[in-house]
Tab-separated table of C-alpha atoms in Angstrom:
chain	number	residue	atom	x	y	z
A	1	MET	CA	-142.307	227.599	-8.935
A	2	GLN	CA	-142.890	228.693	-12.748
A	3	ASN	CA	-145.241	232.090	-10.500
A	4	HIS	CA	-142.410	232.678	-8.137
A	5	PRO	CA	-141.001	235.446	-8.624
A	6	SER	CA	-137.381	234.212	-8.653
A	7	TYR	CA	-138.246	231.587	-12.005
A	8	PRO	CA	-137.381	234.163	-14.287
A	9	VAL	CA	-133.907	234.821	-13.976
A	10	LEU	CA	-133.234	230.841	-12.881
A	11	SER	CA	-135.629	228.922	-15.474
A	12	GLN	CA	-132.682	228.565	-17.917
A	13	LEU	CA	-130.325	226.691	-15.532
A	14	LEU	CA	-133.066	225.378	-13.397
A	15	ALA	CA	-134.121	223.447	-17.184
A	16	LYS	CA	-130.923	222.848	-17.836
A	17	TYR	CA	-129.546	220.956	-14.518
A	18	PRO	CA	-133.172	219.820	-13.287
A	19	ALA	CA	-131.453	218.008	-10.511
A	20	THR	CA	-130.124	220.225	-8.339
A	21	GLY	CA	-132.892	222.840	-9.368
A	22	GLY	CA	-134.361	222.720	-5.399
A	23	ALA	CA	-131.389	223.515	-4.052
A	24	LEU	CA	-130.267	226.471	-6.800
A	25	PHE	CA	-133.728	227.575	-5.739
A	26	GLN	CA	-133.506	227.498	-2.160
A	27	VAL	CA	-130.125	228.866	-2.123
A	28	TYR	CA	-131.277	231.757	-4.787
A	29	ASN	CA	-134.179	232.904	-2.863
A	30	ASP	CA	-132.401	232.786	0.572
A	31	LEU	CA	-129.790	234.915	-0.496
A	32	THR	CA	-132.087	237.673	-2.218
A	33	LEU	CA	-134.790	237.182	-0.138
A	34	ALA	CA	-133.231	237.139	3.431
A	35	GLN	CA	-129.730	237.439	3.394
A	36	ARG	CA	-130.097	240.044	1.450
A	37	TRP	CA	-127.084	240.082	-0.725
A	38	THR	CA	-127.365	242.883	-4.083
A	39	GLU	CA	-126.182	242.671	-7.164
A	40	VAL	CA	-127.129	238.788	-7.510
A	41	GLU	CA	-126.495	236.781	-10.898
A	42	VAL	CA	-126.587	233.365	-11.546
A	43	LEU	CA	-123.442	231.209	-13.281
A	44	ASP	CA	-123.285	228.061	-15.227
A	45	LEU	CA	-120.895	225.640	-13.286
A	46	PRO	CA	-120.496	222.928	-15.818
A	47	ALA	CA	-117.705	221.199	-14.498
A	48	CYS	CA	-119.558	220.956	-11.428
A	49	LYS	CA	-123.263	220.473	-13.507
A	50	ARG	CA	-125.140	222.693	-11.822
A	51	ALA	CA	-125.774	226.363	-11.433
A	52	ALA	CA	-123.551	229.028	-9.182
A	53	ILE	CA	-124.592	232.145	-7.651
A	54	LYS	CA	-122.597	235.563	-7.573
A	55	GLY	CA	-123.501	238.492	-5.750
A	56	GLN	CA	-122.321	241.143	-3.095
A	57	ARG	CA	-122.410	239.796	0.436
A	58	PRO	CA	-124.065	242.851	3.005
A	59	THR	CA	-120.951	244.649	4.997
A	60	PRO	CA	-120.852	243.877	8.922
A	61	ASP	CA	-119.797	247.601	10.344
A	62	THR	CA	-116.488	246.488	11.209
A	63	ASP	CA	-115.360	244.391	7.661
A	64	ARG	CA	-113.590	246.501	5.048
A	65	GLY	CA	-116.028	246.912	2.401
A	66	PRO	CA	-118.384	244.652	0.299
A	67	SER	CA	-117.062	241.703	-0.895
A	68	ILE	CA	-118.220	239.657	-4.173
A	69	CYS	CA	-118.839	236.129	-3.250
A	70	VAL	CA	-119.838	233.336	-5.019
A	71	VAL	CA	-121.928	230.273	-3.498
A	72	VAL	CA	-122.866	227.131	-5.150
A	73	PRO	CA	-125.352	224.991	-4.028
A	74	CYS	CA	-125.789	221.827	-3.090
A	75	SER	CA	-128.304	219.361	-1.029
A	76	LEU	CA	-127.785	217.381	2.231
A	77	SER	CA	-128.781	214.098	-0.072
A	78	GLU	CA	-125.716	214.907	-2.311
A	79	SER	CA	-122.598	212.748	-2.562
A	80	ILE	CA	-119.546	215.459	-3.704
A	81	SER	CA	-115.536	215.360	-3.356
A	82	THR	CA	-112.580	217.038	-3.346
A	83	SER	CA	-112.354	217.247	-6.772
A	84	TRP	CA	-115.455	218.437	-7.400
A	85	LEU	CA	-115.044	221.653	-4.617
A	86	ARG	CA	-111.329	222.415	-6.487
A	87	ALA	CA	-113.084	222.300	-10.046
A	88	ALA	CA	-115.656	224.827	-8.944
A	89	PHE	CA	-112.745	227.248	-8.172
A	90	THR	CA	-111.124	226.173	-11.202
A	91	SER	CA	-114.419	226.477	-13.454
A	92	LEU	CA	-114.713	230.329	-11.650
A	93	ASP	CA	-112.924	233.292	-13.978
A	94	PRO	CA	-111.221	235.123	-11.887
A	95	LEU	CA	-110.037	232.627	-9.734
A	96	PRO	CA	-111.839	233.333	-6.623
A	97	SER	CA	-109.287	233.024	-2.939
A	98	GLU	CA	-112.698	231.590	-1.683
A	99	ILE	CA	-116.083	230.134	-2.538
A	100	TYR	CA	-119.379	229.474	-0.353
A	101	VAL	CA	-121.065	226.063	-0.811
A	102	ALA	CA	-124.918	226.369	0.514
A	103	ILE	CA	-126.242	223.435	1.808
A	104	THR	CA	-130.004	222.317	1.890
A	105	SER	CA	-131.959	220.548	3.588
A	106	GLU	CA	-135.533	219.183	2.655
A	107	ASP	CA	-136.830	221.364	5.653
A	108	THR	CA	-135.539	224.736	3.656
A	109	SER	CA	-132.919	225.159	6.058
A	110	THR	CA	-130.053	226.334	4.752
A	111	VAL	CA	-125.873	226.498	5.877
A	112	TYR	CA	-123.465	228.639	4.678
A	113	TYR	CA	-119.220	227.553	4.648
A	114	LYS	CA	-116.982	229.023	3.433
A	115	ILE	CA	-114.287	226.918	1.155
A	116	SER	CA	-110.529	228.431	0.746
A	117	GLN	CA	-107.795	226.844	-1.380
A	118	GLY	CA	-104.912	225.983	0.266
A	119	VAL	CA	-103.806	226.239	4.300
A	120	VAL	CA	-106.022	229.034	5.284
A	121	LYS	CA	-105.876	230.211	9.033
A	122	PRO	CA	-108.764	230.766	10.670
A	123	PRO	CA	-109.394	234.489	11.109
A	124	VAL	CA	-107.793	235.428	15.406
B	1	MET	CA	-81.232	222.410	6.307
B	2	TRP	CA	-82.644	219.028	5.707
B	3	LEU	CA	-80.492	217.219	2.829
B	4	GLY	CA	-83.391	214.799	2.689
B	5	TYR	CA	-85.696	217.412	1.711
B	6	VAL	CA	-84.196	217.275	-1.172
B	7	THR	CA	-84.903	213.625	-2.005
B	8	TYR	CA	-88.443	214.310	-1.192
B	9	GLU	CA	-89.246	216.764	-4.244
B	10	ARG	CA	-89.271	213.789	-6.378
B	11	LYS	CA	-93.190	212.350	-6.476
B	12	HIS	CA	-92.275	209.154	-5.990
B	13	ILE	CA	-91.936	207.873	-2.487
B	14	ASP	CA	-88.553	205.665	-2.342
B	15	PRO	CA	-87.481	204.593	1.058
B	16	LEU	CA	-84.181	205.116	1.191
B	17	SER	CA	-81.396	202.450	0.793
B	18	PHE	CA	-79.302	201.841	4.436
B	19	ASN	CA	-75.836	203.226	2.788
B	20	SER	CA	-77.131	206.225	1.366
B	21	GLN	CA	-78.840	207.042	4.652
B	22	VAL	CA	-75.358	206.908	6.699
B	23	ASN	CA	-73.855	208.700	4.233
B	24	LEU	CA	-76.402	211.205	5.002
B	25	ALA	CA	-75.983	211.338	8.013
B	26	ARG	CA	-72.499	211.441	7.936
B	27	ILE	CA	-72.598	214.350	5.539
B	28	ALA	CA	-74.919	216.392	7.607
B	29	GLY	CA	-72.505	215.419	10.759
B	30	MET	CA	-75.658	214.712	12.390
B	31	THR	CA	-76.154	212.199	15.156
B	32	PRO	CA	-76.308	208.105	14.536
B	33	PRO	CA	-79.815	207.379	13.643
B	34	ILE	CA	-82.549	207.191	16.612
B	35	LEU	CA	-83.611	203.365	17.813
B	36	LEU	CA	-87.111	203.150	17.435
B	37	ARG	CA	-88.217	200.208	19.363
B	38	VAL	CA	-91.059	198.220	17.980
B	39	SER	CA	-93.492	195.869	19.711
B	40	ASN	CA	-96.911	194.574	18.182
B	41	PHE	CA	-96.267	197.017	15.283
B	42	LYS	CA	-95.752	200.104	17.180
B	43	ALA	CA	-92.893	202.206	17.719
B	44	TYR	CA	-91.549	203.585	20.883
B	45	VAL	CA	-88.663	205.773	21.928
B	46	TRP	CA	-87.320	204.882	25.737
B	47	ASP	CA	-84.791	207.288	25.527
B	48	VAL	CA	-85.154	210.802	26.825
B	49	ASP	CA	-82.455	212.214	25.304
B	50	ASP	CA	-84.451	211.073	21.657
B	51	ILE	CA	-87.221	211.829	22.721
B	52	ASN	CA	-85.638	215.280	23.637
B	53	ILE	CA	-83.793	215.144	19.996
B	54	LEU	CA	-87.340	214.254	18.100
B	55	ARG	CA	-89.120	217.397	19.588
B	56	SER	CA	-86.599	220.061	19.393
B	57	HIS	CA	-84.696	218.915	16.214
B	58	HIS	CA	-87.417	217.457	14.319
B	59	HIS	CA	-90.518	218.876	15.235
B	60	ILE	CA	-92.146	215.395	16.261
B	61	CYS	CA	-94.047	215.010	19.569
B	62	GLY	CA	-95.165	211.942	19.882
B	63	ILE	CA	-97.372	210.856	23.314
B	64	LEU	CA	-95.927	209.657	26.464
B	65	THR	CA	-97.771	206.342	27.609
B	66	GLY	CA	-96.068	205.328	30.610
B	67	THR	CA	-98.124	205.536	33.581
B	68	LEU	CA	-97.285	205.011	37.458
B	69	PRO	CA	-99.237	201.870	38.860
B	70	HIS	CA	-99.663	203.401	42.287
B	71	LEU	CA	-101.696	206.542	41.011
B	72	SER	CA	-105.185	206.302	40.340
B	73	SER	CA	-105.942	208.958	37.667
B	74	GLN	CA	-103.820	207.073	34.256
B	75	ASN	CA	-104.168	209.719	32.005
B	76	ILE	CA	-102.101	213.009	33.734
B	77	PHE	CA	-99.288	212.153	34.809
B	78	LEU	CA	-97.608	210.336	31.898
B	79	GLY	CA	-93.710	209.299	31.048
B	80	LEU	CA	-91.762	206.917	29.516
B	81	PRO	CA	-92.069	205.260	26.996
B	82	LEU	CA	-93.378	207.451	24.251
B	83	GLN	CA	-95.682	206.133	21.331
B	84	LEU	CA	-95.076	207.277	18.398
B	85	MET	CA	-97.861	207.507	15.476
B	86	PRO	CA	-96.794	204.979	12.477
B	87	GLU	CA	-97.076	207.411	9.992
B	88	GLU	CA	-94.553	209.422	12.638
B	89	ALA	CA	-92.179	206.157	12.753
B	90	VAL	CA	-92.728	206.107	8.603
B	91	LEU	CA	-91.173	209.921	8.028
B	92	LEU	CA	-88.150	209.313	10.478
B	93	LEU	CA	-87.410	206.125	9.079
B	94	GLU	CA	-87.449	207.264	5.414
B	95	ASN	CA	-85.829	210.441	5.949
B	96	GLY	CA	-82.717	208.549	7.810
B	97	ILE	CA	-83.211	209.784	11.210
B	98	ALA	CA	-84.538	206.553	12.631
B	99	VAL	CA	-83.991	202.768	12.353
B	100	LEU	CA	-86.477	200.308	13.433
B	101	VAL	CA	-85.744	197.664	16.247
B	102	ASP	CA	-87.268	194.679	16.980
B	103	ASP	CA	-87.736	195.182	20.687
B	104	PRO	CA	-88.399	191.627	21.308
B	105	SER	CA	-85.524	189.564	19.462
B	106	ALA	CA	-83.396	192.119	21.145
B	107	HIS	CA	-83.571	191.188	24.402
B	108	HIS	CA	-81.637	187.563	24.433
B	109	ILE	CA	-81.663	185.274	27.085
B	110	PRO	CA	-79.056	186.729	30.280
B	111	SER	CA	-76.283	184.339	31.144
B	112	PRO	CA	-76.056	183.736	34.798
B	113	SER	CA	-73.051	184.966	35.420
B	114	ALA	CA	-74.470	188.232	33.381
B	115	LEU	CA	-77.549	187.970	35.473
B	116	LYS	CA	-75.745	187.933	38.799
B	117	LEU	CA	-73.349	190.974	37.841
B	118	TRP	CA	-76.971	193.377	37.183
B	119	LYS	CA	-78.736	192.557	40.341
B	120	GLU	CA	-75.391	193.379	42.276
B	121	ALA	CA	-75.225	196.438	40.375
B	122	ARG	CA	-78.755	196.790	41.022
B	123	LEU	CA	-79.072	196.525	44.842
B	124	ASP	CA	-75.466	198.774	44.424
B	125	ASP	CA	-77.502	201.258	43.292
B	126	ALA	CA	-80.464	201.290	45.580
B	127	ARG	CA	-78.097	201.086	48.592
B	128	GLN	CA	-76.386	204.645	46.836
B	129	GLN	CA	-79.871	205.995	46.867
B	130	ILE	CA	-80.889	204.957	50.340
B	131	ALA	CA	-77.131	205.952	51.347
B	132	LEU	CA	-77.153	209.482	50.001
B	133	THR	CA	-81.016	209.710	51.642
B	134	GLU	CA	-80.121	209.074	55.408
B	135	GLU	CA	-77.339	211.188	54.884
B	136	LYS	CA	-79.348	213.691	53.842
B	137	GLY	CA	-82.056	213.143	56.412
B	138	SER	CA	-79.517	212.831	59.305
B	139	ILE	CA	-77.749	216.478	58.241
B	140	GLU	CA	-81.570	217.668	58.196
B	141	ALA	CA	-82.369	215.627	61.851
B	142	SER	CA	-78.922	217.450	63.419
B	143	ASN	CA	-80.213	220.690	62.733
B	144	PRO	CA	-83.980	220.183	63.354
B	145	ASP	CA	-85.120	223.040	64.599
B	146	ARG	CA	-84.287	225.042	61.841
B	147	ALA	CA	-87.756	224.945	60.258
B	148	MET	CA	-89.701	224.780	62.844
B	149	SER	CA	-92.909	226.820	64.184
B	150	GLU	CA	-93.777	226.384	68.181
B	151	ASN	CA	-96.249	224.153	67.534
B	152	ALA	CA	-94.163	221.454	65.733
B	153	LYS	CA	-91.441	221.794	68.280
B	154	ARG	CA	-94.457	221.377	71.062
B	155	LYS	CA	-95.971	218.149	69.146
B	156	ARG	CA	-92.572	217.202	68.702
B	157	LYS	CA	-92.181	216.951	72.642
B	158	GLU	CA	-95.296	215.506	73.407
B	159	ARG	CA	-94.746	212.259	71.086
B	160	GLU	CA	-91.372	212.135	72.377
B	161	GLU	CA	-93.228	211.924	75.805
B	162	ARG	CA	-95.783	209.850	74.819
B	163	ARG	CA	-93.075	207.293	72.996
B	164	ALA	CA	-90.817	207.188	76.637
B	165	ARG	CA	-94.140	205.777	77.834
B	166	ALA	CA	-94.908	203.400	75.616
B	167	LYS	CA	-90.999	201.826	75.667
B	168	ALA	CA	-91.396	201.822	79.553
B	169	ASP	CA	-94.302	199.881	79.462
B	170	THR	CA	-93.028	197.244	76.674
B	171	ALA	CA	-89.750	194.749	77.299
B	172	PRO	CA	-87.632	194.776	74.702
B	173	SER	CA	-86.295	197.783	72.887
B	174	VAL	CA	-87.006	197.763	68.926
B	175	THR	CA	-83.232	198.126	67.016
B	176	ALA	CA	-83.153	199.292	62.978
B	177	GLU	CA	-82.494	196.311	60.497
B	178	ASP	CA	-79.122	196.333	59.060
B	179	SER	CA	-79.773	197.420	55.999
B	180	PRO	CA	-83.280	198.601	55.409
B	181	SER	CA	-84.990	197.176	52.173
B	182	PRO	CA	-86.948	199.689	50.169
B	183	HIS	CA	-90.601	200.253	50.658
B	184	PRO	CA	-92.530	202.076	48.497
B	185	THR	CA	-93.396	204.652	50.470
B	186	SER	CA	-95.653	202.135	53.680
B	187	GLU	CA	-96.480	204.882	56.237
B	188	ASN	CA	-95.037	204.248	59.776
B	189	PRO	CA	-97.669	205.289	62.483
B	190	SER	CA	-95.285	206.707	65.194
B	191	GLN	CA	-93.669	208.868	62.431
B	192	PRO	CA	-93.929	212.497	62.642
B	193	ALA	CA	-96.122	214.228	59.631
B	194	ILE	CA	-94.504	215.510	56.911
B	195	GLY	CA	-93.112	218.276	56.996
B	196	GLU	CA	-91.216	217.440	60.516
B	197	PRO	CA	-88.078	216.277	61.101
B	198	PRO	CA	-87.898	212.606	62.731
B	199	ASP	CA	-87.519	212.623	66.153
B	200	SER	CA	-83.883	212.164	66.743
B	201	ALA	CA	-83.459	210.110	70.028
B	202	ILE	CA	-86.434	207.361	68.630
B	203	VAL	CA	-85.061	204.692	66.757
B	204	MET	CA	-87.155	203.467	63.901
B	205	PRO	CA	-88.032	200.071	63.258
B	206	SER	CA	-88.266	199.961	59.083
B	207	LYS	CA	-87.967	203.212	57.222
B	208	SER	CA	-89.595	203.700	53.686
B	209	TYR	CA	-87.257	204.941	50.940
B	210	THR	CA	-88.286	205.873	47.438
B	211	VAL	CA	-85.657	204.213	45.017
B	212	ASN	CA	-85.160	204.869	41.343
B	213	ILE	CA	-84.707	201.712	39.183
B	214	PRO	CA	-83.819	202.910	35.797
B	215	ALA	CA	-86.476	200.887	33.150
B	216	SER	CA	-84.587	201.115	30.048
B	217	SER	CA	-83.049	198.112	28.499
B	218	SER	CA	-80.063	199.966	26.327
B	219	ASN	CA	-77.793	199.011	29.422
B	220	LEU	CA	-78.550	195.833	29.709
B	221	GLU	CA	-75.433	193.510	28.919
B	222	TRP	CA	-77.481	191.191	27.187
B	223	TYR	CA	-79.506	193.460	25.172
B	224	ALA	CA	-78.502	193.610	21.408
B	225	PRO	CA	-80.834	195.477	19.116
B	226	HIS	CA	-80.704	194.643	14.938
B	227	SER	CA	-81.431	197.923	12.977
B	228	HIS	CA	-83.521	197.723	10.022
B	229	ALA	CA	-82.712	200.889	8.162
B	230	SER	CA	-85.939	200.740	5.532
B	231	LEU	CA	-89.573	199.941	5.399
B	232	THR	CA	-88.937	197.408	2.946
B	233	ILE	CA	-86.407	195.738	5.231
B	234	ALA	CA	-88.683	196.136	8.480
B	235	ARG	CA	-91.389	195.063	6.183
B	236	GLU	CA	-89.682	191.926	4.575
B	237	ALA	CA	-88.589	190.835	8.450
B	238	GLY	CA	-92.453	191.194	9.584
B	239	ILE	CA	-91.740	193.657	12.013
B	240	TRP	CA	-93.483	196.382	10.452
B	241	LEU	CA	-96.356	196.852	8.059
B	242	TYR	CA	-97.196	200.521	7.820
B	243	PRO	CA	-98.409	201.693	5.259
B	244	SER	CA	-100.383	198.681	3.645
B	245	THR	CA	-103.567	200.138	2.022
B	246	LEU	CA	-104.791	203.188	0.494
B	247	GLN	CA	-105.997	205.313	3.593
B	248	GLU	CA	-102.633	204.285	5.248
B	249	ARG	CA	-100.692	205.505	2.281
B	250	ALA	CA	-102.726	208.546	2.129
B	251	ARG	CA	-102.387	209.339	6.002
B	252	CYS	CA	-98.391	209.147	5.576
B	253	GLY	CA	-98.460	211.356	2.616
B	254	VAL	CA	-100.139	214.163	4.151
B	255	PHE	CA	-98.645	213.418	7.622
B	256	ARG	CA	-95.328	213.812	5.353
B	257	ASP	CA	-96.611	217.142	3.598
B	258	LEU	CA	-97.417	219.246	6.578
B	259	TRP	CA	-94.500	218.178	8.709
B	260	GLU	CA	-92.210	219.328	5.274
B	261	LYS	CA	-94.142	222.683	5.429
B	262	GLY	CA	-93.142	222.677	9.354
B	263	TYR	CA	-96.061	222.099	11.316
B	264	TYR	CA	-96.064	220.308	14.537
B	265	MET	CA	-98.926	217.823	14.626
B	266	GLY	CA	-100.803	215.991	17.266
B	267	GLY	CA	-103.787	213.639	17.283
B	268	GLY	CA	-107.005	214.961	16.424
B	269	ILE	CA	-109.731	212.961	18.058
B	270	LYS	CA	-110.446	215.847	20.808
B	271	PHE	CA	-111.604	217.812	17.909
B	272	GLY	CA	-113.221	215.387	15.523
B	273	GLY	CA	-110.249	214.544	13.165
B	274	GLU	CA	-107.075	213.184	12.365
B	275	TYR	CA	-104.668	215.806	13.389
B	276	LEU	CA	-104.232	218.582	15.166
B	277	VAL	CA	-101.929	220.950	13.199
B	278	TYR	CA	-99.787	223.363	15.063
B	279	PRO	CA	-97.795	226.391	13.847
B	280	GLY	CA	-95.077	225.509	16.719
B	281	ASP	CA	-94.851	223.428	19.615
B	282	PRO	CA	-97.949	222.275	21.125
B	283	LEU	CA	-96.772	223.641	24.241
B	284	ARG	CA	-96.288	226.786	23.210
B	285	TYR	CA	-99.434	227.494	20.428
B	286	HIS	CA	-103.133	226.144	20.268
B	287	SER	CA	-103.733	224.872	17.308
B	288	HIS	CA	-104.678	226.355	13.931
B	289	PHE	CA	-105.975	223.455	12.266
B	290	VAL	CA	-107.896	219.714	12.474
B	291	ALA	CA	-107.407	217.850	9.906
B	292	SER	CA	-108.943	214.880	8.031
B	293	VAL	CA	-107.093	213.071	5.438
B	294	ILE	CA	-109.292	212.218	2.098
B	295	GLU	CA	-108.056	209.162	0.548
B	296	ALA	CA	-108.591	209.993	-3.043
B	297	PRO	CA	-109.737	213.302	-5.624
B	298	ASP	CA	-112.635	211.525	-5.899
B	299	ALA	CA	-113.641	209.677	-2.582
B	300	ALA	CA	-117.374	209.985	-1.686
B	301	LEU	CA	-117.816	213.382	0.329
B	302	ARG	CA	-121.152	214.009	2.026
B	303	PRO	CA	-122.105	217.725	3.017
B	304	MET	CA	-123.155	216.600	6.087
B	305	GLU	CA	-119.044	216.507	7.094
B	306	ILE	CA	-118.753	219.688	5.951
B	307	VAL	CA	-121.087	220.955	8.067
B	308	ALA	CA	-120.035	219.215	11.527
B	309	HIS	CA	-115.975	219.906	10.569
B	310	GLY	CA	-116.807	223.426	9.878
B	311	ARG	CA	-118.903	224.390	12.709
B	312	LEU	CA	-117.120	222.986	15.152
B	313	GLY	CA	-113.635	223.929	13.696
B	314	THR	CA	-114.865	227.425	14.106
B	315	GLY	CA	-116.848	227.026	17.382
B	316	THR	CA	-113.235	226.346	18.450
B	317	LYS	CA	-111.028	229.262	17.074
B	318	LYS	CA	-109.861	226.884	14.558
B	319	ALA	CA	-110.601	225.562	11.034
B	320	HIS	CA	-110.816	222.460	9.506
B	321	LEU	CA	-108.711	221.320	6.894
B	322	LEU	CA	-109.753	218.702	4.331
B	323	CYS	CA	-106.407	217.053	2.874
B	324	GLU	CA	-106.719	215.456	-0.282
B	325	TRP	CA	-103.998	212.511	-1.170
B	326	ASN	CA	-103.994	211.717	-4.685
B	327	ASP	CA	-102.214	208.328	-5.336
B	328	GLU	CA	-100.847	209.060	-8.561
B	329	THR	CA	-99.126	211.991	-8.482
B	330	GLN	CA	-98.632	211.773	-5.061
B	331	VAL	CA	-99.902	215.306	-4.188
B	332	VAL	CA	-101.191	216.646	-1.663
B	333	SER	CA	-104.388	219.221	-2.027
B	334	TYR	CA	-105.830	221.118	1.131
B	335	LEU	CA	-109.432	222.898	0.871
B	336	SER	CA	-109.775	225.268	4.389
B	337	VAL	CA	-113.429	225.077	5.592
B	338	GLU	CA	-115.011	227.643	8.225
B	339	TRP	CA	-118.495	228.409	8.865
B	340	ALA	CA	-119.221	231.015	7.131
B	341	GLY	CA	-120.771	233.537	9.414
B	342	PHE	CA	-123.910	233.804	7.954
B	343	GLY	CA	-127.041	231.756	6.973
């Protein structure tokens, strides 16, 4: 991992949160290399005992404009809770309307789910 | 609009005392509380008017569970009684909209005279229905050609000729009974097909009639319901125990919160959740959400559940709603889950 180009950006937070290092590494690479997010930075989320990733999601043609999104990585094998999810929201400034949870599995698949606070209708 | 709403702004839910419920009803000018007939810890509604009120005034839908024995597929055509989710019954009770009745003990043993009166009234009603049917039938028979096609007329002529020949062969003639008893639709092979009027000159040995028999016990002379107006009272009487666990309390809390927001709820099994949450009457709208009840803020949640709920929700044009119940603060917090659309 140390020789990987992403390592320098992540090294500090990988050292701080070794338990979630694998998920962080996988999601960071997926976002930057496969999903082609831009202006990607890592954030420290002590309330969730891990790092989160903030960046700009590429815009689909019909969308309004580029959106800044926050992604919280987590592994399939973890046990989380709704209070953990809400803690992610309250740790972020400014308070986002939604966050993305990136769930990693051991075959390096990553799936992303959008979590919003409150009762938020699905798009039509 | 809801006088009961003001009470439930409090954090701790107390079942209203019977007197305050009655006063609420009087002040609000509402009708007396609806009777929920409890049998084996399930709440049923047997009166159609009450079902209407529950749905249109209180946006509580329930499900119809009555089936017709002679229909082979017993999940399509459903009727009385309406079965309520326990959370629905609890909410109605706590809001003073309904009271619980122990149905088995409400049915007393009828006296012989009461039973005799009931039997006679029942037979009378059946006879009246038959008389009306016959009257209608004779009106139609006296003017049989009004809707007949040439083909039908020809077939009737042929049938009449055939029967006349058969009658000439057999010795005694068949006469109709004095008071034909109602049969559930038994087919007489010599009757004309549906849509064709009966042969006027022929005497039928037995006719089949459809007689409606009311199923409700409310009008029985020996039905004496005793109302239980609160959860505490009902629990002490041993007829209702819900909610008794954290999971059940969480469901009641979540259901109430969604209901107070004005949503209609249905069962969520078809979409992998506890409830389907509709913005209006389910007969008019599709649900926007599938809701799961999370019994505590730190209850273990597996990421795979987010994947399963989120993808199924999005795949069916809904969002998944994680409804977290906090038993200490009695507050519900919501998180909406959708597939991100990338990854």
